[in-house]
Short mmCIF file of C-alpha atoms in Angstrom, two decimals:
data_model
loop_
_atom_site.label_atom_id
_atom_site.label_comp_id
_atom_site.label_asym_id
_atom_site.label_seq_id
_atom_site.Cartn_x
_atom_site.Cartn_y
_atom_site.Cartn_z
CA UNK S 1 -8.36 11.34 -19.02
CA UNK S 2 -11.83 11.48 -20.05
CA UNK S 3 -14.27 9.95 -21.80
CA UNK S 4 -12.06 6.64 -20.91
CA UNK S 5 -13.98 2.98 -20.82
CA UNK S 6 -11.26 2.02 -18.45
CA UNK S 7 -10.84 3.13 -14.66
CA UNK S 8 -8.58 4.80 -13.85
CA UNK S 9 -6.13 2.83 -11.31
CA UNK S 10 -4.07 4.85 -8.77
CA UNK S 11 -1.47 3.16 -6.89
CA UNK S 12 -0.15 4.11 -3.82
CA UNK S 13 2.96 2.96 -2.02
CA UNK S 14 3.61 1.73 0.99
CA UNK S 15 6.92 2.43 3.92
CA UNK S 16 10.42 2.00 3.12
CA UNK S 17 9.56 2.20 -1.03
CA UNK S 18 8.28 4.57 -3.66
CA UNK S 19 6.50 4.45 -6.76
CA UNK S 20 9.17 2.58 -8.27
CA UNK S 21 8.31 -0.33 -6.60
CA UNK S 22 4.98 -0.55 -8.45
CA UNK S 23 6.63 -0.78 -12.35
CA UNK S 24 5.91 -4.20 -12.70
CA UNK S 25 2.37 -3.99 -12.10
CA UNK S 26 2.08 -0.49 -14.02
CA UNK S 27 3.80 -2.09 -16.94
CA UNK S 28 0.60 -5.07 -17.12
CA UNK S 29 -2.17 -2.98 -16.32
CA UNK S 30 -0.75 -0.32 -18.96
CA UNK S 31 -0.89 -3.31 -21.84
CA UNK S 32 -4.12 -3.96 -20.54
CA UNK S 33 -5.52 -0.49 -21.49
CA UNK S 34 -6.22 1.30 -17.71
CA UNK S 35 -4.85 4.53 -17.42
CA UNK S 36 -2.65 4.77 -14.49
CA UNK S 37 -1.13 6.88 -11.73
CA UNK S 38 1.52 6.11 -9.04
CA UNK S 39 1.97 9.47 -6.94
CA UNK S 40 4.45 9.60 -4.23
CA UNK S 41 3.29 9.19 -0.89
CA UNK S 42 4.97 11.49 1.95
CA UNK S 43 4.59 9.13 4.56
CA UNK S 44 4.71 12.09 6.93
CA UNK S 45 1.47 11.24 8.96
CA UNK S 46 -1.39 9.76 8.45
CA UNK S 47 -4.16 12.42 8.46
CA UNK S 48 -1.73 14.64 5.77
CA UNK S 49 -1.09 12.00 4.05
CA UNK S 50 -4.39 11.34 2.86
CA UNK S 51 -4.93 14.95 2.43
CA UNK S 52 -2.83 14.57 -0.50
CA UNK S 53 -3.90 11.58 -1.95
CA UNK S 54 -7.26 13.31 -2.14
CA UNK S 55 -5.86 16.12 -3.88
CA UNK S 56 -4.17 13.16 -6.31
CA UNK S 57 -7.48 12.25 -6.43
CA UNK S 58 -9.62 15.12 -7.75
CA UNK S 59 -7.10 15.57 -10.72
CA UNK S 60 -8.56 13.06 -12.67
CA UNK S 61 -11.25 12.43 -14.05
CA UNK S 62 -13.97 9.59 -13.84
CA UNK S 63 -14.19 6.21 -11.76
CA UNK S 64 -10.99 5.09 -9.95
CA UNK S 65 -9.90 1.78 -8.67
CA UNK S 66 -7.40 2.92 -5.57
CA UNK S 67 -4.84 0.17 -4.72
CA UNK S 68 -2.57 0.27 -1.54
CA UNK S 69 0.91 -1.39 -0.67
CA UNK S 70 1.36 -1.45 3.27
CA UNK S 71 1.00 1.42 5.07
CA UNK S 72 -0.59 2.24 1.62
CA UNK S 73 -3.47 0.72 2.56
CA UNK S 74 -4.03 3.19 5.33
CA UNK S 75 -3.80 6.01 3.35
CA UNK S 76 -6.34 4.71 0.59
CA UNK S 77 -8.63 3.89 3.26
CA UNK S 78 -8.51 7.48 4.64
CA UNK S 79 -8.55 9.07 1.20
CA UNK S 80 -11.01 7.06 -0.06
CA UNK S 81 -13.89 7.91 2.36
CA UNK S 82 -16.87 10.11 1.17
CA UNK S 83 -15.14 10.00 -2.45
CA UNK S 84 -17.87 8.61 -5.27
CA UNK S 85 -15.27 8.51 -8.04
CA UNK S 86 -13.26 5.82 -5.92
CA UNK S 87 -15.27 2.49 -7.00
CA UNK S 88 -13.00 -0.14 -5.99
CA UNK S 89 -10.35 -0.90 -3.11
CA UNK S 90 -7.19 -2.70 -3.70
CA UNK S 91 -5.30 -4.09 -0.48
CA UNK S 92 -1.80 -5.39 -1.19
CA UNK S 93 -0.31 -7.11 2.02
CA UNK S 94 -1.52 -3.97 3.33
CA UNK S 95 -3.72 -2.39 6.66
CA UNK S 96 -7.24 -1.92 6.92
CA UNK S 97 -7.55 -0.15 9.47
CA UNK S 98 -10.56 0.73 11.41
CA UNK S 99 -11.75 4.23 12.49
CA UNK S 100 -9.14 4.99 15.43
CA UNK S 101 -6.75 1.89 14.46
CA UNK S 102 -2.78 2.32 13.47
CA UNK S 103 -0.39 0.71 11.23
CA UNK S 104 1.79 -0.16 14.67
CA UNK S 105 -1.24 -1.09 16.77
CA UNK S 106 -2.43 -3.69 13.55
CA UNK S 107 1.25 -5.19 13.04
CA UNK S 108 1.69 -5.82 16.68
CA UNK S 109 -1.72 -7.49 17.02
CA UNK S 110 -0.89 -11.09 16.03
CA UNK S 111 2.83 -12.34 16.43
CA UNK S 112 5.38 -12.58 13.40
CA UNK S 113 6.50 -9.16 12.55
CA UNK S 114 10.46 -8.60 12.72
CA UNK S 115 10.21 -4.88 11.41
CA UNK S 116 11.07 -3.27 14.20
CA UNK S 117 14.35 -4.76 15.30
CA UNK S 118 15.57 -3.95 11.60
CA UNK S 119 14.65 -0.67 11.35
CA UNK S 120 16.87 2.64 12.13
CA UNK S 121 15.66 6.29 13.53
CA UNK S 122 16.79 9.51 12.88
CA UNK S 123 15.57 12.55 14.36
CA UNK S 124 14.93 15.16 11.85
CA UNK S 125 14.19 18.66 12.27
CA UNK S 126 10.91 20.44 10.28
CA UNK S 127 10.76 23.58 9.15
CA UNK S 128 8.68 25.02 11.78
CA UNK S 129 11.09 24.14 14.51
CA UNK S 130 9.78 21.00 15.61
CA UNK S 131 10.94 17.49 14.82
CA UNK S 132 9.90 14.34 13.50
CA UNK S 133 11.73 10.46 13.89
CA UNK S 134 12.58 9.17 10.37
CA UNK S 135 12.37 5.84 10.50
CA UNK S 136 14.13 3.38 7.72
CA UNK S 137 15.53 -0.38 7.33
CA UNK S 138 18.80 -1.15 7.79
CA UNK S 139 20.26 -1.58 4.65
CA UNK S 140 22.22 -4.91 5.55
CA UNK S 141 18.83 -6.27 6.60
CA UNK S 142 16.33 -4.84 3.77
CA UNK S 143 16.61 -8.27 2.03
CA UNK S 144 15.81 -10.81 4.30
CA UNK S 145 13.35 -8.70 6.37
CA UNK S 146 11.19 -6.64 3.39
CA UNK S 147 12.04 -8.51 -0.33
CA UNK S 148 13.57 -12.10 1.08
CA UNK S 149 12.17 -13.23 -2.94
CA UNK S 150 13.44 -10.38 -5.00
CA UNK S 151 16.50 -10.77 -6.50
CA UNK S 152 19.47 -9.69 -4.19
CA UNK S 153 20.62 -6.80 -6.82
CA UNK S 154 17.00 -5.83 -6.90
CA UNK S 155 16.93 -6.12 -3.13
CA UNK S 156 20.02 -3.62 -2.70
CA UNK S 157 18.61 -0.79 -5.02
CA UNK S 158 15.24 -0.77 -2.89
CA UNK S 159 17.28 -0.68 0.08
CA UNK S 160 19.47 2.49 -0.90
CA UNK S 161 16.65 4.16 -2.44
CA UNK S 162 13.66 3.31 0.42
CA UNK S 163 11.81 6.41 1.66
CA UNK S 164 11.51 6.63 5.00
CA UNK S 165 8.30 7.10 7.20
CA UNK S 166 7.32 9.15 10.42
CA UNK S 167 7.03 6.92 13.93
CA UNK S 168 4.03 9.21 13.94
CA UNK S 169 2.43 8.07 11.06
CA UNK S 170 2.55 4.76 11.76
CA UNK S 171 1.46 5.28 15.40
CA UNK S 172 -1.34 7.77 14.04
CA UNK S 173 -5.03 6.12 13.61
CA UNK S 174 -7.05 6.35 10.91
CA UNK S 175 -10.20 9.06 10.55
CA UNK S 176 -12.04 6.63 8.45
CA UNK S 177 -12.50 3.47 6.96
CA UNK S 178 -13.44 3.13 3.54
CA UNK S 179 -13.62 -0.01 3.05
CA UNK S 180 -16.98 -0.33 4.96
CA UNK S 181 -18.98 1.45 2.17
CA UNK S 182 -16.82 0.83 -0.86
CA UNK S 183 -16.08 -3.15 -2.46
CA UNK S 184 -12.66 -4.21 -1.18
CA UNK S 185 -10.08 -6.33 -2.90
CA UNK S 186 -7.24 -8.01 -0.74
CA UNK S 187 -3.67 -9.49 -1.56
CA UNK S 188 -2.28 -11.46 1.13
CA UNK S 189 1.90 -12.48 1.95
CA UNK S 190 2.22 -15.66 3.64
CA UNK S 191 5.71 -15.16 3.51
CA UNK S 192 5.47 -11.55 5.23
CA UNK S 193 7.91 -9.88 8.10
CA UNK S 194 6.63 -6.97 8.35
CA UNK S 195 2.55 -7.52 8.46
CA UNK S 196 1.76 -10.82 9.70
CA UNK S 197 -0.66 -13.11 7.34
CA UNK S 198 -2.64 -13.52 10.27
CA UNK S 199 -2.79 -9.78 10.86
CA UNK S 200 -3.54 -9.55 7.07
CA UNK S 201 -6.00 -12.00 7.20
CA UNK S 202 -8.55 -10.65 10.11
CA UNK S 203 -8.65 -7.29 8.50
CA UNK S 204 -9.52 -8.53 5.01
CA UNK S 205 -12.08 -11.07 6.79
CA UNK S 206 -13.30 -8.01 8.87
CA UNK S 207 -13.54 -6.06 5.55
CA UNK S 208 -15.49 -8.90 3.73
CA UNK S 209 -12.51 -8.26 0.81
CA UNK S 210 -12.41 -10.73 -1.72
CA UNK S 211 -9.67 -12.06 -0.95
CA UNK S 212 -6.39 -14.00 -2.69
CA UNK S 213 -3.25 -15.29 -0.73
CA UNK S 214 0.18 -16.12 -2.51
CA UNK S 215 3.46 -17.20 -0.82
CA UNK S 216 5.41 -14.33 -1.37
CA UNK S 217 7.33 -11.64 1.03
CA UNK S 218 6.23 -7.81 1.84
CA UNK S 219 7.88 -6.57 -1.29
CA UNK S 220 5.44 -8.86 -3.42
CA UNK S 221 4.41 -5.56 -5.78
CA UNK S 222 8.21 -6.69 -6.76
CA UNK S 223 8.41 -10.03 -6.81
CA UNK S 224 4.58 -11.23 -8.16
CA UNK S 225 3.77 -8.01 -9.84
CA UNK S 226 1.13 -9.97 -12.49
CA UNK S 227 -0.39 -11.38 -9.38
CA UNK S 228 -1.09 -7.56 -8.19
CA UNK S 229 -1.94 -6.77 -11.78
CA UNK S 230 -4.38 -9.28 -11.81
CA UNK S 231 -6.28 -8.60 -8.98
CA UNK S 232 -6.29 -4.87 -9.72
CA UNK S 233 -8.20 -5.87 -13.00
CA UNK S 234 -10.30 -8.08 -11.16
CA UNK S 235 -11.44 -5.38 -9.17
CA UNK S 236 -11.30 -2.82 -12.38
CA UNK S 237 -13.52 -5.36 -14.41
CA UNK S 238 -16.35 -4.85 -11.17
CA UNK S 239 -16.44 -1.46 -12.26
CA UNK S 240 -17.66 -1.71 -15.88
#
């Protein structure tokens, strides 16, 4: 990947999805000409998390724009600290935290979130004899709580196929914030169950992100992904 004029733009997922859920906006910012990558996230904790994003990271080569869906957001903002290649921040109804902030402490701090009477735990065992709660969305309730404007076929594969995320990682807070040294983009969901606009709304006003709002649910990589696209080029074209 060298010698590119483009950026390259890394997009990282969010809770209850995968990198699947960013196709739409990898398919327009492909035809555009940016090189892109969409690595899995392990939504195992916080701190490890961002671990290996960094790693993600130092594989390639030149200035990134680093976009995050959700609890996305709190991994780019980890990742992203201290790192020169990382140029640009993209926040898609996503946290910014602050240094010591969580995902669950930032959803719960202005009213509107549903997420939690949705979602299902399971406690699963680790290799090293301890154990970690899994938690997921009920299927049943996916739609209406994460996607309520996706299409209800569309709705049901994300469901089935949602990777599920630590309690501790979205309890965990964050080692850094990013977005204090590096130029921040922001998405925000009016429509959104899981992170309230208002919650969405202080941290990208807090951030100074430019900032562009669309009535759309959580799941908006999904249902407006040229509206992501577009904002990720926005922030892409700062870079040249």
């Amino acid at each position: 990947m060298s010698n590119r004029k483009q950026p390259t733009v890394v997009l990282v997922h969010g809770a209850f999805a995968d990198g699947s859920s960013w196709n739409g906006v990898v398919d327009k910012l492909r035809r555009a000409g940016y090189p892109v990558v969409a690595p899995a996230n392990p939504l195992r904790g916080l701190r490890s998390d961002a671990a290996y994003l960094r790693d993600v990271l130092d594989s390639v080569e030149g200035p990134v724009v680093l976009a995050g869906h959700s609890y996305g957001g709190s991994v780019i903002s980890v990742a992203a600290a201290g790192n020169d290649k990382v140029k640009a921040l993209v926040y898609v109804a996503a946290f910014l935290p602050d240094e010591g902030e969580s995902a669950a402490e930032l959803s719960g701090k202005f009213p509107g979130s549903t997420l939690g009477e949705t979602l299902k735990e399971v406690p699963t065992a680790l290799p090293d004899g301890g154990a970690v709660t899994d938690l997921s969305i009920d299927q049943d309730k996916f739609h209406g709580q994460f996607a309520a404007d996706v299409p209800p076929v569309t709705a049901q594969r994300m469901a089935a196929t949602q990777r599920p995320i630590t309690s501790a990682a979205l309890g965990e807070g964050a080692g850094a914030a990013a977005w204090r040294t590096v130029p921040s983009w922001a998405l925000l969901t009016t429509e959104d169950k899981n992170i309230p606009v208002a919650a969405q709304r202080f941290m990208a006003e807090r951030a100074e992100a430019r900032t562009v709002t669309l009535d759309a649910s959580h799941a908006v990589t999904v249902s407006r992904p040229d509206a992501v696209a577009d904002l990720i080029e926005e922030a892409a074209r700062s870079v040249r």
